[in-house]
XYZ file of C-alpha atoms in Angstrom:
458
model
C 108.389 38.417 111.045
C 106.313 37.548 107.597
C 109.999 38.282 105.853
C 111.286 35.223 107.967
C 108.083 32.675 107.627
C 108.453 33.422 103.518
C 112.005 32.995 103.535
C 111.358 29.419 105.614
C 108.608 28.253 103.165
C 110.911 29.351 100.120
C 112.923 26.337 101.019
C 110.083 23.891 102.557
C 106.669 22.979 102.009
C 104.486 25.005 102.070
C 102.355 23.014 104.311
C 104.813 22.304 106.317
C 102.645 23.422 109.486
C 105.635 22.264 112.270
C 108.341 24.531 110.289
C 106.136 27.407 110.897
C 105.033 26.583 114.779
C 108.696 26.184 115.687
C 109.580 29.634 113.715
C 106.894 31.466 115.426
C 107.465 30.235 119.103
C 111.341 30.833 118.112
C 110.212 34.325 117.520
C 109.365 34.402 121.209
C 106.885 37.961 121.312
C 106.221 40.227 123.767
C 103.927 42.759 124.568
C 106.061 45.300 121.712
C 104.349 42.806 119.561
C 100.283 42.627 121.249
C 99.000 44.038 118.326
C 99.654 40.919 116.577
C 96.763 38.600 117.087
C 97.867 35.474 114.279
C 100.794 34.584 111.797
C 99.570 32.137 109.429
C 99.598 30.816 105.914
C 97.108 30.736 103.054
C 97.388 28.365 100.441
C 96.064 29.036 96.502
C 94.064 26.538 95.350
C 92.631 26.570 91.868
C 89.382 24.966 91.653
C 90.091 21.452 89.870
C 92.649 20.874 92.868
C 89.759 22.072 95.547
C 88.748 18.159 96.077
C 92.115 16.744 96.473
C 93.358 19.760 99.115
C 90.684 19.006 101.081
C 91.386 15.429 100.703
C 95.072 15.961 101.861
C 93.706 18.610 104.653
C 92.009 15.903 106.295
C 94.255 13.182 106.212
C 96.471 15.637 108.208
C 93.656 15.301 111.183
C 91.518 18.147 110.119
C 88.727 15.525 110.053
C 86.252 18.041 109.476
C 88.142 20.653 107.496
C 86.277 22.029 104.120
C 86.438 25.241 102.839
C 84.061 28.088 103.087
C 82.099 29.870 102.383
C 80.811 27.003 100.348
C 80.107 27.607 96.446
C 81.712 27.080 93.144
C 84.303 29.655 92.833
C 87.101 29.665 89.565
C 90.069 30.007 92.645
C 90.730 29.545 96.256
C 92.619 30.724 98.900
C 92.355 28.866 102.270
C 93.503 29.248 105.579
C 95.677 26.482 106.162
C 97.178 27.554 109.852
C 97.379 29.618 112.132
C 99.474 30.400 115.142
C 97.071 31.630 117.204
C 98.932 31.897 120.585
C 99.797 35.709 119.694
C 97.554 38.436 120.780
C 94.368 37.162 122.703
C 91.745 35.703 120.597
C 89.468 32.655 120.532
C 90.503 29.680 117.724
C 89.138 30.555 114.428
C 88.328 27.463 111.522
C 90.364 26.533 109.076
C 89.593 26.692 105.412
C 88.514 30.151 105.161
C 88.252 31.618 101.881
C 89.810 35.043 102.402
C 89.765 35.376 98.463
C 85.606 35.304 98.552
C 86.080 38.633 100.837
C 86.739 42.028 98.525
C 88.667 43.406 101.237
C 91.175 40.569 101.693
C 91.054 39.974 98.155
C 92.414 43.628 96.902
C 94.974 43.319 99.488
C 96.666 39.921 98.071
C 96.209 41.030 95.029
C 98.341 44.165 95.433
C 100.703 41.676 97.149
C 100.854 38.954 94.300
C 101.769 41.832 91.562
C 103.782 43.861 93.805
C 105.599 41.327 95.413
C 105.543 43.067 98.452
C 103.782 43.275 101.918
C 100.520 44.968 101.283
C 98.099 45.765 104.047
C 93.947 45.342 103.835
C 91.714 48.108 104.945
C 89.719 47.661 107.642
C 88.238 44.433 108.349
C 86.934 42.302 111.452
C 89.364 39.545 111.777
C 88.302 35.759 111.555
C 89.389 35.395 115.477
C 86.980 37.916 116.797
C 83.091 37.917 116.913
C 80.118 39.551 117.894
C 78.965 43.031 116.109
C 81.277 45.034 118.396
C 84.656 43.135 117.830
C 87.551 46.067 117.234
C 88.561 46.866 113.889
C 91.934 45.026 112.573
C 93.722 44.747 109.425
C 96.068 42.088 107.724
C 99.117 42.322 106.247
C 99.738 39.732 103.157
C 103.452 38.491 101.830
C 103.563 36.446 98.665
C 104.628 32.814 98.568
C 106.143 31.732 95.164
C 106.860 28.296 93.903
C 110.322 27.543 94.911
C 113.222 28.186 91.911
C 110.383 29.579 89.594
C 110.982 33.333 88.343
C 108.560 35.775 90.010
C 111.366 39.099 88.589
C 107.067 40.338 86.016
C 103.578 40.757 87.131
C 103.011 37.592 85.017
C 105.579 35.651 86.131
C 104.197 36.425 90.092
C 100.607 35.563 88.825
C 101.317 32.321 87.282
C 104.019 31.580 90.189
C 101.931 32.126 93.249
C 101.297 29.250 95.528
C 100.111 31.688 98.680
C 100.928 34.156 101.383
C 101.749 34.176 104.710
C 99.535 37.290 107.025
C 99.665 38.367 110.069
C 96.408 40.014 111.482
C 96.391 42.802 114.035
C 93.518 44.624 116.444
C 94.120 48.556 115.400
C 93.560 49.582 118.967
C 96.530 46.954 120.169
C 99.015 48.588 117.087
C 98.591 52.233 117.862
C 99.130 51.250 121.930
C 102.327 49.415 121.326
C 103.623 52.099 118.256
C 102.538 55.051 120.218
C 101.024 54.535 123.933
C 98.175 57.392 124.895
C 98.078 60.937 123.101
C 98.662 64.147 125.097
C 95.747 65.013 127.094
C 92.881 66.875 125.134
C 94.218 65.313 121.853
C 92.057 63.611 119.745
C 93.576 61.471 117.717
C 91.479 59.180 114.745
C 93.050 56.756 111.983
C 90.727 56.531 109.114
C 91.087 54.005 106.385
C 91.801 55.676 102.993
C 91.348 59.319 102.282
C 87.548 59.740 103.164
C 87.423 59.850 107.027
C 83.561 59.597 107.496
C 82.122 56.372 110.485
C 82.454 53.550 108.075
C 86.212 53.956 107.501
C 86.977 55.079 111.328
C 89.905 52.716 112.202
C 91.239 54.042 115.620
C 90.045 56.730 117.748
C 91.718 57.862 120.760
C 90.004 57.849 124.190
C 90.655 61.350 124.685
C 88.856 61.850 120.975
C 85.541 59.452 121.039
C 83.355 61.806 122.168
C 84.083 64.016 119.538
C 86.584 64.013 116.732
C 84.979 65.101 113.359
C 86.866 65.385 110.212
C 84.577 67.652 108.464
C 85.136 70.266 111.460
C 85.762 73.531 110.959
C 86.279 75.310 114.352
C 88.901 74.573 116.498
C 92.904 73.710 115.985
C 92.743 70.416 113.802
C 95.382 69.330 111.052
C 94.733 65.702 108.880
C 97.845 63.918 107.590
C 98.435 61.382 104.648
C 100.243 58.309 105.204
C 100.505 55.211 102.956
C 101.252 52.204 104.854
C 102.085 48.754 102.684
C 100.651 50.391 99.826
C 97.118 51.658 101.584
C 96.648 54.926 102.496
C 95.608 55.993 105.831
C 94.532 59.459 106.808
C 95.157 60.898 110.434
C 93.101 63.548 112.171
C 94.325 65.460 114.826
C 91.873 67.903 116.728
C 93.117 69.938 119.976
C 90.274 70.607 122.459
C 89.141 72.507 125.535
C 91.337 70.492 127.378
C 94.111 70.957 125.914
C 94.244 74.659 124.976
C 93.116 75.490 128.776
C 96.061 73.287 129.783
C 99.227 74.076 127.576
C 98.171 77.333 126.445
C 100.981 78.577 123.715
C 103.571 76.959 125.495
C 104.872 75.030 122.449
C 108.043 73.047 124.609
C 105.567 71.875 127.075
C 103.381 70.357 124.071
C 106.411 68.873 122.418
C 107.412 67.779 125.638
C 103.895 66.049 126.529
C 102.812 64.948 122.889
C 106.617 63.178 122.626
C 105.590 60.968 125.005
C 102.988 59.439 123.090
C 103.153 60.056 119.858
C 105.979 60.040 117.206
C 108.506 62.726 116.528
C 106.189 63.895 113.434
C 103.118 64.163 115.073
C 104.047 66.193 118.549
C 105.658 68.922 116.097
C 102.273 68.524 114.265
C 100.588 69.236 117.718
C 102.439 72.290 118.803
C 102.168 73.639 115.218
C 98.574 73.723 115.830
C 98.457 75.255 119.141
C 100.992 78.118 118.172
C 99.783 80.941 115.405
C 97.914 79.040 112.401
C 99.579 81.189 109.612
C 102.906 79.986 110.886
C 101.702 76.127 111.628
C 100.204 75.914 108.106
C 103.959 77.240 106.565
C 105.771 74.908 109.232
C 103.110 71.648 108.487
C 103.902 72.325 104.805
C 107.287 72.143 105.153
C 107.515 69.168 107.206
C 105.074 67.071 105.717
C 106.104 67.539 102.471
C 109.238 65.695 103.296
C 107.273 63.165 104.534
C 104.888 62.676 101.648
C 107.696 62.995 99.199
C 108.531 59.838 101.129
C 105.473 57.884 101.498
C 104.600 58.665 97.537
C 107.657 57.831 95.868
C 110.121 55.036 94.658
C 113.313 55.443 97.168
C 115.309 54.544 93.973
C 114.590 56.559 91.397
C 112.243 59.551 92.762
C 110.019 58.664 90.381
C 105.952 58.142 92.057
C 105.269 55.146 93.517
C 102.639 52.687 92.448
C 100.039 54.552 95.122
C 101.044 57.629 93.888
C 100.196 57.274 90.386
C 97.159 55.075 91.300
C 95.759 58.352 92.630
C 97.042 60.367 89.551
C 95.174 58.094 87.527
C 92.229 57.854 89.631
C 92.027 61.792 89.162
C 92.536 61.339 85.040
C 89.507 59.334 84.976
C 87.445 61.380 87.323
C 88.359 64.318 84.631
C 87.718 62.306 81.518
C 84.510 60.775 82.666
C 83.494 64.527 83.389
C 84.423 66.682 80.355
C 85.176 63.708 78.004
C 88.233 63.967 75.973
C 91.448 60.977 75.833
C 94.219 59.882 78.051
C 96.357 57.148 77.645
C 98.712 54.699 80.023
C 101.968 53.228 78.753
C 103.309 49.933 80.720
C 107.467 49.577 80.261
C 109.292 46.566 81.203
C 113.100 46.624 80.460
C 114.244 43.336 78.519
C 116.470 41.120 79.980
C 117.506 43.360 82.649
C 117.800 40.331 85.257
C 120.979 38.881 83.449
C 122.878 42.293 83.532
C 122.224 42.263 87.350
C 123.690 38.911 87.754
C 126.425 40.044 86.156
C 127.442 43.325 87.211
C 125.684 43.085 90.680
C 122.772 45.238 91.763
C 124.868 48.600 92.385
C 125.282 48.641 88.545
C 121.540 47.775 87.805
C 120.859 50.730 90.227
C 122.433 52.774 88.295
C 120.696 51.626 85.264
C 117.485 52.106 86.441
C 118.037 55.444 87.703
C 119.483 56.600 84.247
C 116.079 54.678 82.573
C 113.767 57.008 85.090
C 116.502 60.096 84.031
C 115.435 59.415 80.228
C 111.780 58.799 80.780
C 111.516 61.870 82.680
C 113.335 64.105 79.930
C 111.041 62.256 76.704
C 107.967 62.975 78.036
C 105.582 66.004 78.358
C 105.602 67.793 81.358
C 101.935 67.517 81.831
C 102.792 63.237 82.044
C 103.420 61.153 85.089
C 105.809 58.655 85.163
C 106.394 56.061 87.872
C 107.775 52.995 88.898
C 105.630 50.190 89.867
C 108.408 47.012 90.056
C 111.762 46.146 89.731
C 111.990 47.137 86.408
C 108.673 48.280 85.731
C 107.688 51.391 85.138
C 104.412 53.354 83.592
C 103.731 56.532 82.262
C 100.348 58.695 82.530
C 99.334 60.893 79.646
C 96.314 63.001 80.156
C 94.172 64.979 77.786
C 95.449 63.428 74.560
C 93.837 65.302 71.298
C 94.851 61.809 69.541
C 95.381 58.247 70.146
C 98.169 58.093 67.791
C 100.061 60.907 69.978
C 100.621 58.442 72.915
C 102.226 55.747 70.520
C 104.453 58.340 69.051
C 105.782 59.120 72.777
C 106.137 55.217 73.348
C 108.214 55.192 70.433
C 110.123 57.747 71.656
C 110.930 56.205 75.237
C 111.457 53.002 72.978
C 114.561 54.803 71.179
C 115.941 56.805 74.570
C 116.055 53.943 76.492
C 118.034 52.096 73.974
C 120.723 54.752 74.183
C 123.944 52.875 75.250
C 125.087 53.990 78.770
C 128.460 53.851 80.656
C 128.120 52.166 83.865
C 131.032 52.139 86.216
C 133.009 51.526 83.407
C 131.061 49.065 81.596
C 129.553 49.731 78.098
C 125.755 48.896 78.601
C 122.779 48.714 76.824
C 118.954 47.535 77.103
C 116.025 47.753 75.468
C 112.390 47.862 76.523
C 108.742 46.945 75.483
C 105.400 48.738 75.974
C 102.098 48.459 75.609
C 99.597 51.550 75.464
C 96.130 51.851 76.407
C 93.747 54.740 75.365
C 90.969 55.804 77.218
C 88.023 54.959 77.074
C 88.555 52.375 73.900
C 91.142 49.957 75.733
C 88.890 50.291 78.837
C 87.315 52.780 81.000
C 88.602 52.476 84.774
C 91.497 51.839 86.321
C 91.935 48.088 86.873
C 90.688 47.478 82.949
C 93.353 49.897 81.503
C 96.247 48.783 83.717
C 95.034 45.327 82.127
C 95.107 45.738 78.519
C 98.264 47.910 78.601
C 99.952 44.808 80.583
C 98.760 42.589 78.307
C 100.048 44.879 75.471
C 103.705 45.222 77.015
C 103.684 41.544 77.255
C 102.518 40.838 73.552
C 105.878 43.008 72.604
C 107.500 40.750 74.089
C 106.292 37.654 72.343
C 107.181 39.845 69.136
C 110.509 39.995 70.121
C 110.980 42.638 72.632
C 112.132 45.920 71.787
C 108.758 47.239 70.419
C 105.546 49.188 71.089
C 102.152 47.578 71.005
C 98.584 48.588 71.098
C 95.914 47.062 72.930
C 93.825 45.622 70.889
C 95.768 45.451 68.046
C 96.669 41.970 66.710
């Protein structure tokens, strides 16, 4: 659905509000869709053009249209529609400033780098009210000036006009992706990987009477599942109920859990009604497939940008604790784009999987490395007795990746450019390092590609 509105606004105003109405009534939901409660756009406004949008806003017929929550803010982004005859809620202003809201905000800000769909955690959506409305999330999609390049983080930054969401009540998603759990399963959905009250997304009726994550007695099993780039952690927790009424009979719980619940999670439910020695061996085996999936880049096998996110988050937890360095390198190929114009993608796959081939064989084994764009890609280096040790191994990737390759017959080469970070004297969490080893890479650049660069260094 948000794939079709940013394709339409790729080739038409962006506040073209009638382009939008017809695609969404076009779209013609049904109840396999109730979750969905809005589709709508949000518009980027810096703050010298805050005036003049509202300005325009009104002479549309919004005669009362401003944006809020009022206050001087350096950027924007409003509300500008919404297609609010989805789902069943009550109409919800215009003008809201869903970049004022932290929530919102990290989740359009993974979008705008990433380029990708990237979900919020949970939130109360703008079309509910009252203390007890249901928990929802929203899923943002970039919008990026039309013809302008958007291949960098920069280039997406200094190229994003908006996004186009689409909100949805968690209780409405889990009843049209799964329907009701087997009896005496409790099933909860917490947001991130601390399931305590305050990130409790869903909750089963069979389970909200009782499921607690921290239990210990009883057959229970939590799962790991990263959804748009958030995680989510599920609980399951048999009962009474269910152990008086399917016993070890593990077809009959296949059988019953099936019907509600994906293939994954019935298996997960008989594992944990059969012997727990051979459900913990079984539940490793499966769900390491399935976090193998979740956590890395379908391309290259390398971890995904949530996987090392949580790689590094566990660096600095160590650092800040015993002290000591660690250091992260950003890598952008150079002019990559023109040799996929050229050759086609199928040959710029195969590039990029011999790049993540190299960067895996240069560095230590102790390092992460991971691919966080289209040709973007980061390494991890923990306990580091130097700073100078992590610009030697940049150098090193440097000269690998230069390496000429043979593509499908073609004679190739590219080069790269990186910028390193050092904790904690380029910065000491993980938004602040990511930062100044971006702006690093991209100062190699202006140098000419094909180099290394410190941060901080002139």
């Amino acid at each position: 659905m948000l794939r079709g509105v940013q394709a339409l606004l790729a080739t038409t105003d962006l506040t073209d509000r009638k382009a939008v109405h017809d695609y969404v009534e076009m779209l013609q939901l049904d109840a396999n869709f109730s979750a969905v409660q809005v589709i709508g756009v949000v518009e980027r406004i810096p703050a010298e053009r805050k005036a003049s949008h509202t300005q325009v806003m009104r002479k549309r017929g919004f005669a009362d249209y401003t944006v809020f929550p009022s206050g001087e803010r350096p950027e924007y982004a409003a509300v500008i529609q919404r297609e609010s005859s989805i789902g069943r809620q009550r109409a919800a202003p215009l003008g809201l400033d869903v970049w004022a809201e932290p929530v919102r905000r990290a989740a359009m800000e993974r979008a705008r780098d990433s380029g990708m769909a990237a979900i919020t955690g949970k939130v109360r959506l703008a079309v509910d009210s009252g203390i007890d409305a249901p928990p929802g999330f929203i899923m943002y999609l970039p919008l990026f000036a039309p013809d302008q390049p958007h291949g960098t983080v920069a280039q997406r930054r200094a190229n994003l006009v908006g996004w186009v969401f689409a909100s949805f009540r968690m209780d409405d998603f889990m009843a049209s992706m799964y329907g009701k759990t087997a009896p005496g399963i409790a099933l909860s959905i917490y947001d991130d990987v601390v399931p305590d009250a305050s990130t409790l997304r869903y909750a089963s009726s069979a389970g909200a009477e009782a499921v607690s994550p921290a239990a210990t007695a009883g057959l229970q099993a939590n799962e790991y599942m990263v959804v748009a780039g958030h995680t989510w952690t599920l609980v399951l927790q048999a009962q009474r109920e269910f152990e008086g009424r399917f016993g070890g009979n593990g077809a009959t719980v296949i059988a019953v859990a099936g019907a509600g619940l994906s293939v994954s999670l019935a298996l997960l439910v008989w594992l944990m009604v059969t012997a727990r020695d051979r459900a913990l061996y079984f539940a490793a085996e499966m769900t390491e497939e399935l976090r193998m999936m979740a956590q890395h880049d379908p391309l290259t096998s390398l971890p995904n940008r949530a996987l090392f996110s949580d790689r590094l988050r566990g660096e600095l937890v160590r650092a800040q604790r015993h002290g000591g360095l660690f250091a992260m390198i950003f890598l952008d190929l150079d002019n990559f784009k023109p040799i996929n114009d050229t050759y086609g993608h199928g040959v710029g796959d195969v590039m990029l999987m011999e790049v993540a081939k190299r960067l895996r064989a240069t560095v230590r084994t102790s390092d992460t490395v991971g691919r966080i764009g289209g040709d973007e890609f980061v390494v991890l280096m923990p306990e580091l007795a130097d700073a100078s040790v992590a610009f030697g191994l940049a150098e090193k990737i440097r000269m690998a990746v230069r390496e000429p390759m043979v593509v499908e017959g073609h004679a190739l080469s590219v080069s790269c450019s990186l910028g390193v970070a050092v904790y904690p004297d380029d910065g000491t969490d993980e938004i602040s390092l990511a930062k100044r080893a971006d702006e690093a890479m991209y100062r190699a650049k202006e140098r000419g590609r094909d180099g290394v660069v410190r941060a901080g260094s002139d």
